[in-house]
Amino acid sequence: MPELPEVETVVRTLRPKLLGATIARAEVRDDLVIAGSSPEDFCRALAGRTIGHLRRRGKFAIAPLGEGLFLVAHLGMTGQLVLAPAMAPEPRFARVALHLEDGHTLWYADMRKFGRLRVTQDAEAVTAGLGPEPLHPSFDAAVLLNRTQGRKRPIKSLLLDQSVVAGLGNIYADEALFEAGLNPCTPAGDLTGDQANRLVEAIRGVLTRGIANRGTTISDYVDGEGRPGANQLTLRVYGRAGQACVHCGRPLSGIRLAGRSTCFCPECQPLAPGSPAER
DNA sequence: CGTTACCTGAAA
DNA sequence: TTTCAGGTAACG
């Protein structure tokens, strides 16, 4: 579910409300979503802590808890972090509850339980393997080329690789490749400087738009206040296999790449002639 | 490297 | 009943 724009929106909506809030009690309803410690230690570590400035790195949300301790959340496919009044009805698939002293509850809900929460002294270690932040000004064609050079894997599978660039997922990868006019199967090492430039700009564009639209809600993404996003209305290829390309009108292709459904326009995103992926 | 497993639910 | 789903770690 949540890629960079969704996590960023969750963080932005929760940040002002959680800053300075104290956790009275933590409650784990499903052990599976707790990583790095026992659920008991997780709850003990959180009780009495005051939350600092919430931030995002890649698809992780990170809350400082003081004394070098952090709460780190990854939402997996269907994770939601939602703040609600204590008296409000529980969200469906509630897995963890952080009861705040101000009378609100920060819920972690996750239908598929692929997401994880952890308390750690070393937030750095959790995000150490991540590549650059695509919205940071230092992310440019040279940085991207450094990481694609000599690689034969399809460019899309590299875009999904969080150690290459942090935060892209299946939706925004497809959208960025369409905007850049690049075929998802293009061997990464074949990217020209010009193509890398276009791809970097496209990545920035789709992510920035995603944030401006408060995230993409296909089925269950909501922000920190439980509200869906609107970016799904702007998608140009994701989930549109068989429909007409917004540029040329020809039907979009749907293929499977790196184990993920992939949509692109064979006309607007042609493979370079003679490239291995063409055969 | 691509594929499978991890989970649960919705939709075909 | 089968297939598919925004992610990623493990496997061969």
mmCIF file of C-alpha atoms (C1' of nucleotides) in Angstrom:
data_model
loop_
_atom_site.group_PDB
_atom_site.id
_atom_site.type_symbol
_atom_site.label_atom_id
_atom_site.label_comp_id
_atom_site.label_asym_id
_atom_site.label_seq_id
_atom_site.Cartn_x
_atom_site.Cartn_y
_atom_site.Cartn_z
ATOM 1 C CA MET A 1 0.000 0.000 0.000
ATOM 2 C CA PRO A 2 2.176 2.746 1.211
ATOM 3 C CA GLU A 3 5.024 4.114 -0.830
ATOM 4 C CA LEU A 4 6.972 7.279 -0.150
ATOM 5 C CA PRO A 5 4.127 9.775 -0.715
ATOM 6 C CA GLU A 6 1.750 7.803 1.500
ATOM 7 C CA VAL A 7 4.252 7.468 4.348
ATOM 8 C CA GLU A 8 5.165 11.148 3.979
ATOM 9 C CA THR A 9 1.475 12.086 4.218
ATOM 10 C CA VAL A 10 0.979 9.932 7.298
ATOM 11 C CA VAL A 11 4.031 11.509 8.920
ATOM 12 C CA ARG A 12 2.913 15.045 8.050
ATOM 13 C CA THR A 13 -0.590 14.515 9.403
ATOM 14 C CA LEU A 14 0.597 12.862 12.617
ATOM 15 C CA ARG A 15 3.651 15.009 13.355
ATOM 16 C CA PRO A 16 1.944 18.062 14.891
ATOM 17 C CA LYS A 17 -0.461 15.907 16.871
ATOM 18 C CA LEU A 18 2.130 13.523 18.266
ATOM 19 C CA LEU A 19 4.844 16.072 19.039
ATOM 20 C CA GLY A 20 5.131 16.215 22.802
ATOM 21 C CA ALA A 21 2.457 13.551 23.365
ATOM 22 C CA THR A 22 3.177 11.024 26.091
ATOM 23 C CA ILE A 23 2.371 7.347 25.739
ATOM 24 C CA ALA A 24 0.504 6.163 28.807
ATOM 25 C CA ARG A 25 0.271 2.522 27.811
ATOM 26 C CA ALA A 26 1.024 0.340 24.797
ATOM 27 C CA GLU A 27 -1.058 -2.674 23.915
ATOM 28 C CA VAL A 28 -0.090 -5.363 21.392
ATOM 29 C CA ARG A 29 -3.022 -7.282 19.930
ATOM 30 C CA ASP A 30 -0.958 -9.353 17.486
ATOM 31 C CA ASP A 31 2.643 -10.302 18.226
ATOM 32 C CA LEU A 32 3.464 -10.793 14.563
ATOM 33 C CA VAL A 33 3.749 -7.074 13.826
ATOM 34 C CA ILE A 34 6.360 -6.420 16.518
ATOM 35 C CA ALA A 35 9.972 -6.743 15.371
ATOM 36 C CA GLY A 36 13.245 -6.593 17.245
ATOM 37 C CA SER A 37 11.952 -7.429 20.695
ATOM 38 C CA SER A 38 9.251 -9.323 22.510
ATOM 39 C CA PRO A 39 5.846 -7.642 22.564
ATOM 40 C CA GLU A 40 6.267 -7.321 26.364
ATOM 41 C CA ASP A 41 9.574 -5.454 26.019
ATOM 42 C CA PHE A 42 8.029 -3.338 23.262
ATOM 43 C CA CYS A 43 5.224 -2.227 25.588
ATOM 44 C CA ARG A 44 7.544 -1.683 28.539
ATOM 45 C CA ALA A 45 9.880 0.447 26.425
ATOM 46 C CA LEU A 46 7.039 2.693 25.244
ATOM 47 C CA ALA A 47 5.178 3.306 28.495
ATOM 48 C CA GLY A 48 5.809 6.816 29.780
ATOM 49 C CA ARG A 49 7.755 7.963 26.696
ATOM 50 C CA THR A 50 7.209 11.348 25.103
ATOM 51 C CA ILE A 51 7.163 11.474 21.308
ATOM 52 C CA GLY A 52 9.441 13.903 19.502
ATOM 53 C CA HIS A 53 9.624 15.134 15.917
ATOM 54 C CA LEU A 54 8.235 12.407 13.629
ATOM 55 C CA ARG A 55 10.206 11.896 10.423
ATOM 56 C CA ARG A 56 10.323 9.681 7.335
ATOM 57 C CA ARG A 57 13.199 7.810 5.701
ATOM 58 C CA GLY A 58 12.263 5.841 2.585
ATOM 59 C CA LYS A 59 9.071 4.024 3.554
ATOM 60 C CA PHE A 60 9.886 4.093 7.281
ATOM 61 C CA ALA A 61 8.248 6.434 9.791
ATOM 62 C CA ILE A 62 10.528 7.212 12.747
ATOM 63 C CA ALA A 63 9.475 8.708 16.081
ATOM 64 C CA PRO A 64 12.150 9.788 18.559
ATOM 65 C CA LEU A 65 11.241 8.835 22.113
ATOM 66 C CA GLY A 66 14.063 10.534 24.005
ATOM 67 C CA GLU A 67 17.217 9.077 25.526
ATOM 68 C CA GLY A 68 18.310 7.763 22.137
ATOM 69 C CA LEU A 69 15.261 5.523 21.749
ATOM 70 C CA PHE A 70 13.084 5.401 18.619
ATOM 71 C CA LEU A 71 9.820 3.886 17.485
ATOM 72 C CA VAL A 72 10.255 2.788 13.871
ATOM 73 C CA ALA A 73 7.284 1.772 11.713
ATOM 74 C CA HIS A 74 7.079 0.176 8.283
ATOM 75 C CA LEU A 75 3.544 -0.164 6.980
ATOM 76 C CA GLY A 76 4.104 -3.110 4.642
ATOM 77 C CA MET A 77 1.211 -3.463 2.213
ATOM 78 C CA THR A 78 -1.828 -2.636 4.321
ATOM 79 C CA GLY A 79 -0.508 -0.936 7.446
ATOM 80 C CA GLN A 80 -2.212 2.171 8.814
ATOM 81 C CA LEU A 81 -1.139 4.546 11.574
ATOM 82 C CA VAL A 82 -4.220 6.429 12.657
ATOM 83 C CA LEU A 83 -4.756 8.771 15.583
ATOM 84 C CA ALA A 84 -8.251 8.734 17.054
ATOM 85 C CA PRO A 85 -10.027 9.856 20.202
ATOM 86 C CA ALA A 86 -9.978 7.133 22.838
ATOM 87 C CA MET A 87 -13.756 6.800 22.652
ATOM 88 C CA ALA A 88 -13.825 6.407 18.869
ATOM 89 C CA PRO A 89 -14.555 2.927 17.522
ATOM 90 C CA GLU A 90 -11.492 0.763 16.975
ATOM 91 C CA PRO A 91 -10.232 0.493 13.436
ATOM 92 C CA ARG A 92 -10.685 -2.814 11.660
ATOM 93 C CA PHE A 93 -7.579 -5.056 11.907
ATOM 94 C CA ALA A 94 -6.173 -3.167 14.900
ATOM 95 C CA ARG A 95 -2.859 -4.806 15.838
ATOM 96 C CA VAL A 96 -1.274 -2.324 18.252
ATOM 97 C CA ALA A 97 -2.660 0.514 20.347
ATOM 98 C CA LEU A 98 -0.594 3.325 21.844
ATOM 99 C CA HIS A 99 -2.834 4.983 24.414
ATOM 100 C CA LEU A 100 -1.740 8.591 24.865
ATOM 101 C CA GLU A 101 -2.097 10.585 28.044
ATOM 102 C CA ASP A 102 -4.074 13.257 26.194
ATOM 103 C CA GLY A 103 -6.923 10.810 25.651
ATOM 104 C CA HIS A 104 -6.127 9.842 22.068
ATOM 105 C CA THR A 105 -5.032 6.460 20.787
ATOM 106 C CA LEU A 106 -2.492 5.923 18.028
ATOM 107 C CA TRP A 107 -3.629 2.748 16.314
ATOM 108 C CA TYR A 108 -1.536 0.482 14.156
ATOM 109 C CA ALA A 109 -3.937 -1.474 11.954
ATOM 110 C CA ASP A 110 -2.769 -3.903 9.302
ATOM 111 C CA MET A 111 -4.995 -6.375 7.515
ATOM 112 C CA ARG A 112 -2.196 -8.469 5.998
ATOM 113 C CA LYS A 113 0.318 -8.036 8.811
ATOM 114 C CA PHE A 114 3.284 -7.417 6.508
ATOM 115 C CA GLY A 115 4.176 -4.186 8.344
ATOM 116 C CA ARG A 116 6.330 -4.005 11.469
ATOM 117 C CA LEU A 117 6.773 -1.774 14.490
ATOM 118 C CA ARG A 118 9.948 -1.787 16.531
ATOM 119 C CA VAL A 119 11.542 0.128 19.365
ATOM 120 C CA THR A 120 15.265 0.556 18.907
ATOM 121 C CA GLN A 121 18.290 2.473 20.157
ATOM 122 C CA ASP A 122 19.654 2.442 16.665
ATOM 123 C CA ALA A 123 17.269 3.867 14.090
ATOM 124 C CA GLU A 124 20.275 4.299 11.788
ATOM 125 C CA ALA A 125 20.792 0.556 11.643
ATOM 126 C CA VAL A 126 17.209 0.008 10.505
ATOM 127 C CA THR A 127 17.553 2.379 7.565
ATOM 128 C CA ALA A 128 21.247 1.770 6.882
ATOM 129 C CA GLY A 129 20.650 -0.241 3.715
ATOM 130 C CA LEU A 130 18.491 2.385 2.063
ATOM 131 C CA GLY A 131 19.573 4.264 -1.041
ATOM 132 C CA PRO A 132 19.232 8.028 -1.452
ATOM 133 C CA GLU A 133 16.042 9.971 -0.822
ATOM 134 C CA PRO A 134 14.620 10.679 -4.286
ATOM 135 C CA LEU A 135 13.268 14.093 -3.272
ATOM 136 C CA HIS A 136 16.574 15.287 -1.843
ATOM 137 C CA PRO A 137 18.346 17.729 -4.193
ATOM 138 C CA SER A 138 21.443 15.518 -4.165
ATOM 139 C CA PHE A 139 19.551 12.776 -6.008
ATOM 140 C CA ASP A 140 20.428 13.326 -9.649
ATOM 141 C CA ALA A 141 21.235 11.479 -12.855
ATOM 142 C CA ALA A 142 24.848 10.885 -11.791
ATOM 143 C CA VAL A 143 23.738 9.265 -8.527
ATOM 144 C CA LEU A 144 21.228 7.100 -10.371
ATOM 145 C CA LEU A 145 23.721 6.102 -13.064
ATOM 146 C CA ASN A 146 26.232 5.112 -10.397
ATOM 147 C CA ARG A 147 23.749 2.588 -9.155
ATOM 148 C CA THR A 148 22.581 1.309 -12.530
ATOM 149 C CA GLN A 149 25.994 1.092 -14.186
ATOM 150 C CA GLY A 150 26.903 -2.413 -15.258
ATOM 151 C CA ARG A 151 23.610 -3.879 -14.112
ATOM 152 C CA LYS A 152 21.558 -5.963 -16.472
ATOM 153 C CA ARG A 153 18.380 -6.200 -14.425
ATOM 154 C CA PRO A 154 15.327 -4.400 -15.805
ATOM 155 C CA ILE A 155 15.247 -0.765 -14.740
ATOM 156 C CA LYS A 156 11.932 -1.260 -12.980
ATOM 157 C CA SER A 157 13.287 -3.919 -10.664
ATOM 158 C CA LEU A 158 16.117 -1.547 -9.706
ATOM 159 C CA LEU A 159 13.621 1.232 -8.996
ATOM 160 C CA LEU A 160 11.822 -1.138 -6.626
ATOM 161 C CA ASP A 161 15.120 -1.991 -4.915
ATOM 162 C CA GLN A 162 15.204 0.190 -1.782
ATOM 163 C CA SER A 163 19.009 0.112 -1.711
ATOM 164 C CA VAL A 164 19.103 1.826 -5.114
ATOM 165 C CA VAL A 165 16.637 4.575 -4.266
ATOM 166 C CA ALA A 166 14.437 4.723 -1.169
ATOM 167 C CA GLY A 167 10.682 5.002 -1.292
ATOM 168 C CA LEU A 168 9.478 3.925 -4.727
ATOM 169 C CA GLY A 169 7.002 1.070 -4.954
ATOM 170 C CA ASN A 170 4.990 -0.562 -7.680
ATOM 171 C CA ILE A 171 2.658 2.349 -8.400
ATOM 172 C CA TYR A 172 5.152 5.198 -8.554
ATOM 173 C CA ALA A 173 7.775 3.093 -10.379
ATOM 174 C CA ASP A 174 5.324 2.418 -13.219
ATOM 175 C CA GLU A 175 4.178 6.037 -13.255
ATOM 176 C CA ALA A 176 7.752 7.385 -13.320
ATOM 177 C CA LEU A 177 8.805 5.060 -16.145
ATOM 178 C CA PHE A 178 5.801 6.160 -18.180
ATOM 179 C CA GLU A 179 6.540 9.814 -17.569
ATOM 180 C CA ALA A 180 10.167 9.260 -18.591
ATOM 181 C CA GLY A 181 9.165 7.288 -21.694
ATOM 182 C CA LEU A 182 11.258 4.339 -20.567
ATOM 183 C CA ASN A 183 10.340 0.705 -21.040
ATOM 184 C CA PRO A 184 10.267 -1.084 -17.669
ATOM 185 C CA CYS A 185 12.312 -3.951 -19.149
ATOM 186 C CA THR A 186 15.198 -1.742 -20.258
ATOM 187 C CA PRO A 187 18.436 -3.186 -18.871
ATOM 188 C CA ALA A 188 19.448 -0.698 -16.175
ATOM 189 C CA GLY A 189 23.011 -0.449 -17.445
ATOM 190 C CA ASP A 190 21.772 0.673 -20.860
ATOM 191 C CA LEU A 191 20.430 3.982 -19.529
ATOM 192 C CA THR A 192 21.931 6.988 -21.283
ATOM 193 C CA GLY A 193 22.664 10.195 -19.417
ATOM 194 C CA ASP A 194 19.676 11.779 -21.049
ATOM 195 C CA GLN A 195 17.382 8.937 -20.042
ATOM 196 C CA ALA A 196 18.703 9.003 -16.485
ATOM 197 C CA ASN A 197 17.981 12.724 -16.335
ATOM 198 C CA ARG A 198 14.448 12.201 -17.561
ATOM 199 C CA LEU A 199 13.914 9.359 -15.107
ATOM 200 C CA VAL A 200 15.144 11.411 -12.153
ATOM 201 C CA GLU A 201 12.831 14.263 -13.097
ATOM 202 C CA ALA A 202 9.947 11.846 -13.605
ATOM 203 C CA ILE A 203 10.528 10.235 -10.198
ATOM 204 C CA ARG A 204 10.568 13.657 -8.535
ATOM 205 C CA GLY A 205 7.432 14.635 -10.425
ATOM 206 C CA VAL A 206 5.311 11.606 -9.598
ATOM 207 C CA LEU A 207 6.359 11.584 -5.932
ATOM 208 C CA THR A 208 5.807 15.317 -5.496
ATOM 209 C CA ARG A 209 2.398 15.047 -7.118
ATOM 210 C CA GLY A 210 1.610 12.036 -4.946
ATOM 211 C CA ILE A 211 2.361 14.026 -1.803
ATOM 212 C CA ALA A 212 0.438 17.068 -3.053
ATOM 213 C CA ASN A 213 -2.553 14.768 -3.581
ATOM 214 C CA ARG A 214 -2.113 13.259 -0.117
ATOM 215 C CA GLY A 215 -1.268 9.773 -1.353
ATOM 216 C CA THR A 216 -2.809 7.103 -3.558
ATOM 217 C CA THR A 217 -5.768 5.174 -2.164
ATOM 218 C CA ILE A 218 -6.450 2.035 -4.195
ATOM 219 C CA SER A 219 -8.189 0.074 -1.483
ATOM 220 C CA ASP A 220 -7.192 0.913 2.052
ATOM 221 C CA TYR A 221 -4.529 3.582 2.362
ATOM 222 C CA VAL A 222 -5.466 6.397 4.756
ATOM 223 C CA ASP A 223 -3.457 9.208 6.340
ATOM 224 C CA GLY A 224 -2.870 9.709 10.054
ATOM 225 C CA GLU A 225 -6.388 11.042 10.472
ATOM 226 C CA GLY A 226 -8.036 8.196 8.609
ATOM 227 C CA ARG A 227 -8.637 10.097 5.380
ATOM 228 C CA PRO A 228 -8.001 8.580 1.944
ATOM 229 C CA GLY A 229 -5.749 10.283 -0.590
ATOM 230 C CA ALA A 230 -6.688 11.524 -4.049
ATOM 231 C CA ASN A 231 -3.653 10.639 -6.146
ATOM 232 C CA GLN A 232 -5.358 7.556 -7.608
ATOM 233 C CA LEU A 233 -7.303 9.996 -9.802
ATOM 234 C CA THR A 234 -4.095 11.099 -11.509
ATOM 235 C CA LEU A 235 -2.510 7.716 -12.276
ATOM 236 C CA ARG A 236 -1.706 7.297 -15.939
ATOM 237 C CA VAL A 237 -0.630 3.655 -16.239
ATOM 238 C CA TYR A 238 -0.835 1.806 -12.926
ATOM 239 C CA GLY A 239 -3.805 -0.536 -12.915
ATOM 240 C CA ARG A 240 -4.824 0.486 -16.421
ATOM 241 C CA ALA A 241 -3.643 -2.481 -18.483
ATOM 242 C CA GLY A 242 -5.788 -2.811 -21.599
ATOM 243 C CA GLN A 243 -7.060 0.748 -21.353
ATOM 244 C CA ALA A 244 -6.081 3.502 -23.746
ATOM 245 C CA CYS A 245 -2.759 5.280 -23.267
ATOM 246 C CA VAL A 246 -3.377 8.907 -22.307
ATOM 247 C CA HIS A 247 -0.736 9.971 -24.834
ATOM 248 C CA CYS A 248 -1.277 7.832 -27.927
ATOM 249 C CA GLY A 249 -4.579 6.067 -27.319
ATOM 250 C CA ARG A 250 -3.209 2.596 -27.951
ATOM 251 C CA PRO A 251 -3.931 -0.096 -25.358
ATOM 252 C CA LEU A 252 -1.549 -0.276 -22.404
ATOM 253 C CA SER A 253 0.294 -3.549 -21.840
ATOM 254 C CA GLY A 254 0.164 -5.504 -18.626
ATOM 255 C CA ILE A 255 3.099 -7.785 -17.857
ATOM 256 C CA ARG A 256 4.666 -9.394 -14.833
ATOM 257 C CA LEU A 257 8.111 -8.042 -13.941
ATOM 258 C CA ALA A 258 10.140 -8.752 -10.810
ATOM 259 C CA GLY A 259 7.081 -10.575 -9.531
ATOM 260 C CA ARG A 260 4.945 -7.434 -9.756
ATOM 261 C CA SER A 261 2.172 -6.442 -12.123
ATOM 262 C CA THR A 262 3.542 -3.847 -14.487
ATOM 263 C CA CYS A 263 1.703 -1.474 -16.809
ATOM 264 C CA PHE A 264 3.259 0.494 -19.625
ATOM 265 C CA CYS A 265 2.611 1.781 -23.115
ATOM 266 C CA PRO A 266 4.512 -0.200 -25.752
ATOM 267 C CA GLU A 267 4.186 2.789 -28.064
ATOM 268 C CA CYS A 268 5.316 5.592 -25.749
ATOM 269 C CA GLN A 269 7.802 3.451 -23.811
ATOM 270 C CA PRO A 270 9.566 1.522 -26.577
ATOM 271 C CA LEU A 271 12.459 -0.828 -25.965
ATOM 272 C CA ALA A 272 15.733 0.248 -27.486
ATOM 273 C CA PRO A 273 16.181 -1.735 -30.720
ATOM 274 C CA GLY A 274 18.507 -4.676 -30.304
ATOM 275 C CA SER A 275 18.384 -4.635 -26.514
ATOM 276 C CA PRO A 276 18.405 -8.093 -24.961
ATOM 277 C CA ALA A 277 14.995 -7.606 -23.384
ATOM 278 C CA GLU A 278 13.488 -7.156 -26.820
ATOM 279 C CA ARG A 279 14.134 -10.802 -27.584
ATOM 280 C "C1'" DC B 1 18.968 -13.062 -10.722
ATOM 281 C "C1'" DG B 2 13.756 -14.402 -10.614
ATOM 282 C "C1'" DT B 3 10.595 -16.864 -7.659
ATOM 283 C "C1'" DT B 4 8.301 -18.071 -3.291
ATOM 284 C "C1'" DA B 5 6.653 -17.252 1.217
ATOM 285 C "C1'" DC B 6 4.689 -14.436 4.429
ATOM 286 C "C1'" DC B 7 -0.909 -12.929 5.655
ATOM 287 C "C1'" DT B 8 -5.799 -11.674 4.893
ATOM 288 C "C1'" DG B 9 -9.557 -10.184 2.330
ATOM 289 C "C1'" DA B 10 -12.001 -8.678 -1.927
ATOM 290 C "C1'" DA B 11 -13.319 -9.620 -6.354
ATOM 291 C "C1'" DA B 12 -13.591 -12.407 -10.483
ATOM 292 C "C1'" DT C 1 -12.551 -21.622 -6.109
ATOM 293 C "C1'" DT C 2 -9.049 -18.973 -7.899
ATOM 294 C "C1'" DT C 3 -6.594 -14.827 -8.476
ATOM 295 C "C1'" DC C 4 -4.846 -10.669 -7.119
ATOM 296 C "C1'" DA C 5 -3.138 -6.902 -3.980
ATOM 297 C "C1'" DG C 6 0.546 -0.694 -2.495
ATOM 298 C "C1'" DG C 7 6.305 -4.832 0.367
ATOM 299 C "C1'" DT C 8 10.280 -7.345 1.319
ATOM 300 C "C1'" DA C 9 13.108 -11.275 3.150
ATOM 301 C "C1'" DA C 10 14.506 -15.712 2.077
ATOM 302 C "C1'" DC C 11 15.331 -19.176 -1.220
ATOM 303 C "C1'" DG C 12 17.393 -21.822 -5.184
#
